[in-house]
Amino acid sequence: QRPTWNIVSTLVPEVQAIFWKRAHVWLGPNCTNEDAEYAVSRLLDAHRGLEAVGIAGLYRNKLSPTTLLKVLKAMVEELSGPGKVQPDTNLVHYLQEILSSLRKAPEVKMEELAGIEWMCLPLLHPFHPPEALQRFLAESPKFFAQVVACAYKTDTGEVDETLSSDEARENRRAKARHAWTLLHSCKGTPGINEDGIFDVDKLTEWFRAARRECSQSHRSAIGDYQIGKILAFAPQDPDGIWPHVGV
């Protein structure tokens, strides 16, 4: 705790680094925002992203959104690094708690949060929907087309043969799995505003742009199919008929 940290801060940098690399960090119920920020930042400096997730999940209300984002990025880097660590149930729980806090933070851009959810998608699926990622998919036709292109071959079945290394091919397969998972978990409909009102003009704009983007990547057929799946979640018309007349 803080008295120990104060003593450690007076020691030479090499000793401080060893301490934060090995120390068990416990903040206690009365820790301040400053203590939480300090402890997490030192864990991140020591490349202990997984331990930082546990602290951040427990004390998320005492940490800034910027710090929470740093924690998740460090976690992803550690999980994907050499000697990959298998995530446990506690890690997934804390991840979801942190994401829930970030979704409520107005200063966090949806694109940045969607990027984090993309990297964490295997941990979230199938029990924790990537809300920001799904919302971004329903708002950005360009991103939708990019996801379709990651998940599926072209209309003619062509595959990128320029990837020479096994690592590059495995990375491509991992991205394809991410993209497929996202497309098959998406239940949002383009055109629905934050207040829940269905904007037909917005849907039409998204629809045309998404088809155009998919055509440019030579995935018109599968693009239309995926658009149809998304439209299946369209709301009812005000007169009670499904789907909405705008669809």
mmCIF file of C-alpha atoms in Angstrom, residues 12-236:
data_model
loop_
_atom_site.group_PDB
_atom_site.id
_atom_site.type_symbol
_atom_site.label_atom_id
_atom_site.label_comp_id
_atom_site.label_asym_id
_atom_site.label_seq_id
_atom_site.Cartn_x
_atom_site.Cartn_y
_atom_site.Cartn_z
ATOM 1 C CA VAL A 12 17.328 3.146 -6.982
ATOM 2 C CA PRO A 13 15.337 2.583 -10.224
ATOM 3 C CA GLU A 14 16.580 -0.997 -10.596
ATOM 4 C CA VAL A 15 15.177 -1.975 -7.196
ATOM 5 C CA GLN A 16 11.907 -0.171 -7.883
ATOM 6 C CA ALA A 17 11.552 -2.117 -11.126
ATOM 7 C CA ILE A 18 12.103 -5.441 -9.316
ATOM 8 C CA PHE A 19 9.534 -4.507 -6.663
ATOM 9 C CA TRP A 20 6.795 -3.662 -9.158
ATOM 10 C CA LYS A 21 7.626 -6.726 -11.214
ATOM 11 C CA ARG A 22 7.041 -9.042 -8.258
ATOM 12 C CA ALA A 23 4.881 -7.264 -5.679
ATOM 13 C CA HIS A 24 1.342 -8.376 -4.878
ATOM 14 C CA VAL A 25 -0.729 -5.205 -5.081
ATOM 15 C CA TRP A 26 -3.688 -4.823 -2.725
ATOM 16 C CA LEU A 27 -5.401 -1.454 -2.513
ATOM 17 C CA GLY A 28 -8.031 -2.012 0.155
ATOM 18 C CA PRO A 29 -11.540 -0.544 0.424
ATOM 19 C CA ASN A 30 -10.389 2.946 1.379
ATOM 20 C CA CYS A 31 -7.894 3.583 -1.406
ATOM 21 C CA THR A 32 -8.024 6.940 -3.140
ATOM 22 C CA ASN A 33 -8.285 7.650 -6.854
ATOM 23 C CA GLU A 34 -4.658 8.739 -6.750
ATOM 24 C CA ASP A 35 -3.550 5.445 -5.181
ATOM 25 C CA ALA A 36 -5.446 3.419 -7.771
ATOM 26 C CA GLU A 37 -3.975 5.419 -10.655
ATOM 27 C CA TYR A 38 -0.467 5.131 -9.229
ATOM 28 C CA ALA A 39 -0.633 1.378 -8.627
ATOM 29 C CA VAL A 40 -2.063 0.602 -12.054
ATOM 30 C CA SER A 41 0.437 2.830 -13.840
ATOM 31 C CA ARG A 42 3.338 1.130 -12.088
ATOM 32 C CA LEU A 43 1.981 -2.319 -12.971
ATOM 33 C CA LEU A 44 1.746 -1.253 -16.596
ATOM 34 C CA ASP A 45 5.328 0.063 -16.476
ATOM 35 C CA ALA A 46 6.348 -3.390 -15.209
ATOM 36 C CA HIS A 47 4.530 -5.060 -18.139
ATOM 37 C CA ARG A 48 1.995 -6.694 -15.845
ATOM 38 C CA GLY A 49 -1.089 -6.011 -17.915
ATOM 39 C CA LEU A 50 -3.022 -9.046 -16.688
ATOM 40 C CA GLU A 51 -2.569 -8.087 -13.034
ATOM 41 C CA ALA A 52 -3.542 -4.524 -13.905
ATOM 42 C CA VAL A 53 -6.837 -5.767 -15.367
ATOM 43 C CA GLY A 54 -7.775 -7.293 -12.025
ATOM 44 C CA ILE A 55 -7.024 -4.085 -10.126
ATOM 45 C CA ALA A 56 -8.733 -1.937 -12.771
ATOM 46 C CA GLY A 57 -11.810 -4.156 -12.771
ATOM 47 C CA LEU A 58 -12.190 -3.903 -9.009
ATOM 48 C CA TYR A 59 -11.438 -0.183 -8.789
ATOM 49 C CA ARG A 60 -12.729 0.958 -12.183
ATOM 50 C CA ASN A 61 -14.697 3.820 -10.644
ATOM 51 C CA LYS A 62 -11.456 5.263 -9.253
ATOM 52 C CA LEU A 63 -9.594 5.210 -12.579
ATOM 53 C CA SER A 64 -9.790 7.564 -15.527
ATOM 54 C CA PRO A 65 -11.081 6.289 -18.897
ATOM 55 C CA THR A 66 -7.616 6.937 -20.324
ATOM 56 C CA THR A 67 -6.054 4.603 -17.778
ATOM 57 C CA LEU A 68 -8.721 1.943 -18.343
ATOM 58 C CA LEU A 69 -8.010 2.017 -22.082
ATOM 59 C CA LYS A 70 -4.282 1.626 -21.425
ATOM 60 C CA VAL A 71 -4.974 -1.377 -19.211
ATOM 61 C CA LEU A 72 -7.009 -3.158 -21.878
ATOM 62 C CA LYS A 73 -4.419 -2.465 -24.565
ATOM 63 C CA ALA A 74 -1.680 -3.857 -22.299
ATOM 64 C CA MET A 75 -3.806 -6.922 -21.577
ATOM 65 C CA VAL A 76 -4.303 -7.645 -25.285
ATOM 66 C CA GLU A 77 -0.593 -7.210 -25.969
ATOM 67 C CA GLU A 78 0.311 -9.596 -23.162
ATOM 68 C CA LEU A 79 -2.227 -12.223 -24.224
ATOM 69 C CA SER A 80 -1.005 -12.162 -27.813
ATOM 70 C CA GLY A 81 2.699 -12.067 -27.003
ATOM 71 C CA PRO A 82 5.247 -14.899 -26.760
ATOM 72 C CA GLY A 83 4.213 -17.682 -24.423
ATOM 73 C CA LYS A 84 0.537 -16.852 -24.766
ATOM 74 C CA VAL A 85 -1.397 -16.916 -21.502
ATOM 75 C CA GLN A 86 -4.804 -18.552 -21.346
ATOM 76 C CA PRO A 87 -7.368 -16.094 -19.937
ATOM 77 C CA ASP A 88 -9.402 -17.285 -16.961
ATOM 78 C CA THR A 89 -12.959 -16.534 -15.874
ATOM 79 C CA ASN A 90 -11.919 -13.692 -13.572
ATOM 80 C CA LEU A 91 -10.087 -11.933 -16.384
ATOM 81 C CA VAL A 92 -13.149 -12.070 -18.648
ATOM 82 C CA HIS A 93 -15.323 -10.758 -15.809
ATOM 83 C CA TYR A 94 -13.018 -7.807 -15.126
ATOM 84 C CA LEU A 95 -12.751 -7.105 -18.853
ATOM 85 C CA GLN A 96 -16.522 -6.843 -19.109
ATOM 86 C CA GLU A 97 -16.690 -4.576 -16.052
ATOM 87 C CA ILE A 98 -14.084 -2.233 -17.512
ATOM 88 C CA LEU A 99 -15.821 -2.137 -20.900
ATOM 89 C CA SER A 100 -19.132 -1.343 -19.200
ATOM 90 C CA SER A 101 -17.509 1.648 -17.505
ATOM 91 C CA LEU A 102 -15.909 2.854 -20.728
ATOM 92 C CA ARG A 103 -19.209 2.658 -22.614
ATOM 93 C CA LYS A 104 -20.661 5.148 -20.143
ATOM 94 C CA ALA A 105 -17.752 7.594 -20.473
ATOM 95 C CA PRO A 106 -18.700 10.396 -22.892
ATOM 96 C CA GLU A 107 -15.060 11.312 -23.541
ATOM 97 C CA VAL A 108 -14.267 7.885 -24.994
ATOM 98 C CA LYS A 109 -14.735 7.840 -28.758
ATOM 99 C CA MET A 110 -16.838 4.993 -30.098
ATOM 100 C CA GLU A 111 -14.207 4.159 -32.737
ATOM 101 C CA GLU A 112 -11.518 3.723 -30.079
ATOM 102 C CA LEU A 113 -13.736 1.577 -27.876
ATOM 103 C CA ALA A 114 -14.810 -0.467 -30.904
ATOM 104 C CA GLY A 115 -11.128 -1.097 -31.656
ATOM 105 C CA ILE A 116 -10.604 -2.424 -28.137
ATOM 106 C CA GLU A 117 -13.652 -4.671 -28.420
ATOM 107 C CA TRP A 118 -12.369 -5.974 -31.750
ATOM 108 C CA MET A 119 -9.111 -7.070 -30.123
ATOM 109 C CA CYS A 120 -11.020 -8.611 -27.190
ATOM 110 C CA LEU A 121 -13.727 -10.245 -29.295
ATOM 111 C CA PRO A 122 -12.675 -13.873 -28.612
ATOM 112 C CA LEU A 123 -12.968 -13.164 -24.873
ATOM 113 C CA LEU A 124 -16.370 -11.484 -25.152
ATOM 114 C CA HIS A 125 -18.123 -13.945 -27.455
ATOM 115 C CA PRO A 126 -20.707 -15.387 -26.983
ATOM 116 C CA PHE A 127 -21.859 -14.142 -23.572
ATOM 117 C CA HIS A 128 -20.871 -10.466 -23.706
ATOM 118 C CA PRO A 129 -21.935 -8.617 -26.875
ATOM 119 C CA PRO A 130 -19.369 -6.071 -28.162
ATOM 120 C CA GLU A 131 -21.815 -3.175 -27.968
ATOM 121 C CA ALA A 132 -19.564 -0.419 -29.309
ATOM 122 C CA LEU A 133 -18.332 -2.631 -32.123
ATOM 123 C CA GLN A 134 -21.863 -3.551 -33.151
ATOM 124 C CA ARG A 135 -22.935 0.099 -33.011
ATOM 125 C CA PHE A 136 -19.961 1.143 -35.123
ATOM 126 C CA LEU A 137 -20.811 -1.571 -37.655
ATOM 127 C CA ALA A 138 -24.346 -0.180 -37.928
ATOM 128 C CA GLU A 139 -23.087 3.381 -38.354
ATOM 129 C CA SER A 140 -20.125 2.906 -40.683
ATOM 130 C CA PRO A 141 -20.831 1.192 -44.021
ATOM 131 C CA LYS A 142 -17.126 1.325 -44.810
ATOM 132 C CA PHE A 143 -16.280 -0.625 -41.655
ATOM 133 C CA PHE A 144 -19.062 -3.094 -42.464
ATOM 134 C CA ALA A 145 -17.530 -3.743 -45.889
ATOM 135 C CA GLN A 146 -14.065 -4.157 -44.346
ATOM 136 C CA VAL A 147 -15.417 -6.768 -41.928
ATOM 137 C CA VAL A 148 -17.125 -8.632 -44.776
ATOM 138 C CA ALA A 149 -13.850 -8.555 -46.737
ATOM 139 C CA CYS A 150 -11.976 -9.979 -43.730
ATOM 140 C CA ALA A 151 -14.450 -12.802 -43.236
ATOM 141 C CA TYR A 152 -15.116 -13.937 -46.806
ATOM 142 C CA LYS A 153 -13.423 -14.543 -50.117
ATOM 143 C CA THR A 154 -14.244 -12.473 -53.179
ATOM 144 C CA ASP A 155 -17.235 -13.302 -55.391
ATOM 145 C CA THR A 156 -14.895 -15.278 -57.631
ATOM 146 C CA GLY A 157 -13.317 -17.164 -54.719
ATOM 147 C CA GLU A 158 -9.927 -15.453 -54.977
ATOM 148 C CA VAL A 159 -7.593 -15.590 -51.982
ATOM 149 C CA ASP A 160 -4.653 -13.303 -51.203
ATOM 150 C CA GLU A 161 -1.614 -15.408 -52.069
ATOM 151 C CA THR A 162 0.935 -12.697 -51.261
ATOM 152 C CA LEU A 163 1.222 -13.772 -47.607
ATOM 153 C CA SER A 164 4.431 -15.759 -47.529
ATOM 154 C CA SER A 165 4.950 -16.591 -43.856
ATOM 155 C CA ASP A 166 2.977 -18.964 -41.666
ATOM 156 C CA GLU A 167 2.564 -16.173 -39.107
ATOM 157 C CA ALA A 168 1.025 -13.840 -41.694
ATOM 158 C CA ARG A 169 -1.392 -16.531 -42.826
ATOM 159 C CA GLU A 170 -2.371 -17.329 -39.241
ATOM 160 C CA ASN A 171 -2.953 -13.621 -38.559
ATOM 161 C CA ARG A 172 -5.224 -13.485 -41.596
ATOM 162 C CA ARG A 173 -7.159 -16.511 -40.359
ATOM 163 C CA ALA A 174 -7.503 -14.938 -36.906
ATOM 164 C CA LYS A 175 -8.875 -11.728 -38.424
ATOM 165 C CA ALA A 176 -11.306 -13.776 -40.497
ATOM 166 C CA ARG A 177 -12.555 -15.539 -37.359
ATOM 167 C CA HIS A 178 -12.980 -12.181 -35.611
ATOM 168 C CA ALA A 179 -14.903 -10.782 -38.562
ATOM 169 C CA TRP A 180 -17.134 -13.845 -38.896
ATOM 170 C CA THR A 181 -17.923 -13.766 -35.170
ATOM 171 C CA LEU A 182 -18.823 -10.075 -35.301
ATOM 172 C CA LEU A 183 -21.087 -10.428 -38.334
ATOM 173 C CA HIS A 184 -22.924 -13.380 -36.813
ATOM 174 C CA SER A 185 -23.395 -11.678 -33.444
ATOM 175 C CA CYS A 186 -24.611 -8.328 -34.783
ATOM 176 C CA LYS A 187 -28.239 -7.562 -33.930
ATOM 177 C CA GLY A 188 -28.247 -3.804 -34.461
ATOM 178 C CA THR A 189 -30.012 -2.106 -37.347
ATOM 179 C CA PRO A 190 -28.538 0.880 -39.216
ATOM 180 C CA GLY A 191 -30.740 3.931 -39.029
ATOM 181 C CA ILE A 192 -31.752 3.681 -35.370
ATOM 182 C CA ASN A 193 -30.779 6.863 -33.538
ATOM 183 C CA GLU A 194 -29.521 7.026 -29.946
ATOM 184 C CA ASP A 195 -33.047 7.894 -28.804
ATOM 185 C CA GLY A 196 -34.381 4.731 -30.440
ATOM 186 C CA ILE A 197 -36.117 6.440 -33.352
ATOM 187 C CA PHE A 198 -35.834 4.677 -36.698
ATOM 188 C CA ASP A 199 -34.521 7.028 -39.411
ATOM 189 C CA VAL A 200 -35.358 5.579 -42.824
ATOM 190 C CA ASP A 201 -33.199 8.117 -44.674
ATOM 191 C CA LYS A 202 -30.204 7.168 -42.548
ATOM 192 C CA LEU A 203 -30.827 3.482 -43.229
ATOM 193 C CA THR A 204 -31.078 4.128 -46.986
ATOM 194 C CA GLU A 205 -27.808 6.067 -46.961
ATOM 195 C CA TRP A 206 -26.043 3.271 -45.046
ATOM 196 C CA PHE A 207 -27.541 0.592 -47.304
ATOM 197 C CA ARG A 208 -26.386 2.220 -50.542
ATOM 198 C CA ALA A 209 -22.922 3.004 -49.205
ATOM 199 C CA ALA A 210 -22.458 -0.521 -47.807
ATOM 200 C CA ARG A 211 -23.416 -2.125 -51.128
ATOM 201 C CA ARG A 212 -21.063 0.215 -52.980
ATOM 202 C CA GLU A 213 -18.161 -0.563 -50.636
ATOM 203 C CA CYS A 214 -18.760 -4.317 -50.882
ATOM 204 C CA SER A 215 -18.892 -4.081 -54.665
ATOM 205 C CA GLN A 216 -15.538 -2.287 -54.717
ATOM 206 C CA SER A 217 -13.985 -5.124 -52.716
ATOM 207 C CA HIS A 218 -15.576 -7.679 -55.090
ATOM 208 C CA ARG A 219 -17.911 -9.080 -52.445
ATOM 209 C CA SER A 220 -21.313 -7.971 -53.703
ATOM 210 C CA ALA A 221 -23.058 -11.306 -53.250
ATOM 211 C CA ILE A 222 -21.922 -12.035 -49.704
ATOM 212 C CA GLY A 223 -22.303 -8.341 -48.860
ATOM 213 C CA ASP A 224 -25.972 -8.393 -49.873
ATOM 214 C CA TYR A 225 -26.467 -11.570 -47.871
ATOM 215 C CA GLN A 226 -24.975 -10.037 -44.730
ATOM 216 C CA ILE A 227 -26.987 -6.839 -45.202
ATOM 217 C CA GLY A 228 -30.121 -8.961 -45.396
ATOM 218 C CA LYS A 229 -29.235 -10.669 -42.108
ATOM 219 C CA ILE A 230 -28.791 -7.286 -40.431
ATOM 220 C CA LEU A 231 -32.116 -6.001 -41.784
ATOM 221 C CA ALA A 232 -33.798 -9.026 -40.226
ATOM 222 C CA PHE A 233 -33.446 -7.193 -36.899
ATOM 223 C CA ALA A 234 -35.280 -4.107 -38.162
ATOM 224 C CA PRO A 235 -38.037 -2.766 -35.909
ATOM 225 C CA GLN A 236 -41.753 -2.952 -36.553
#
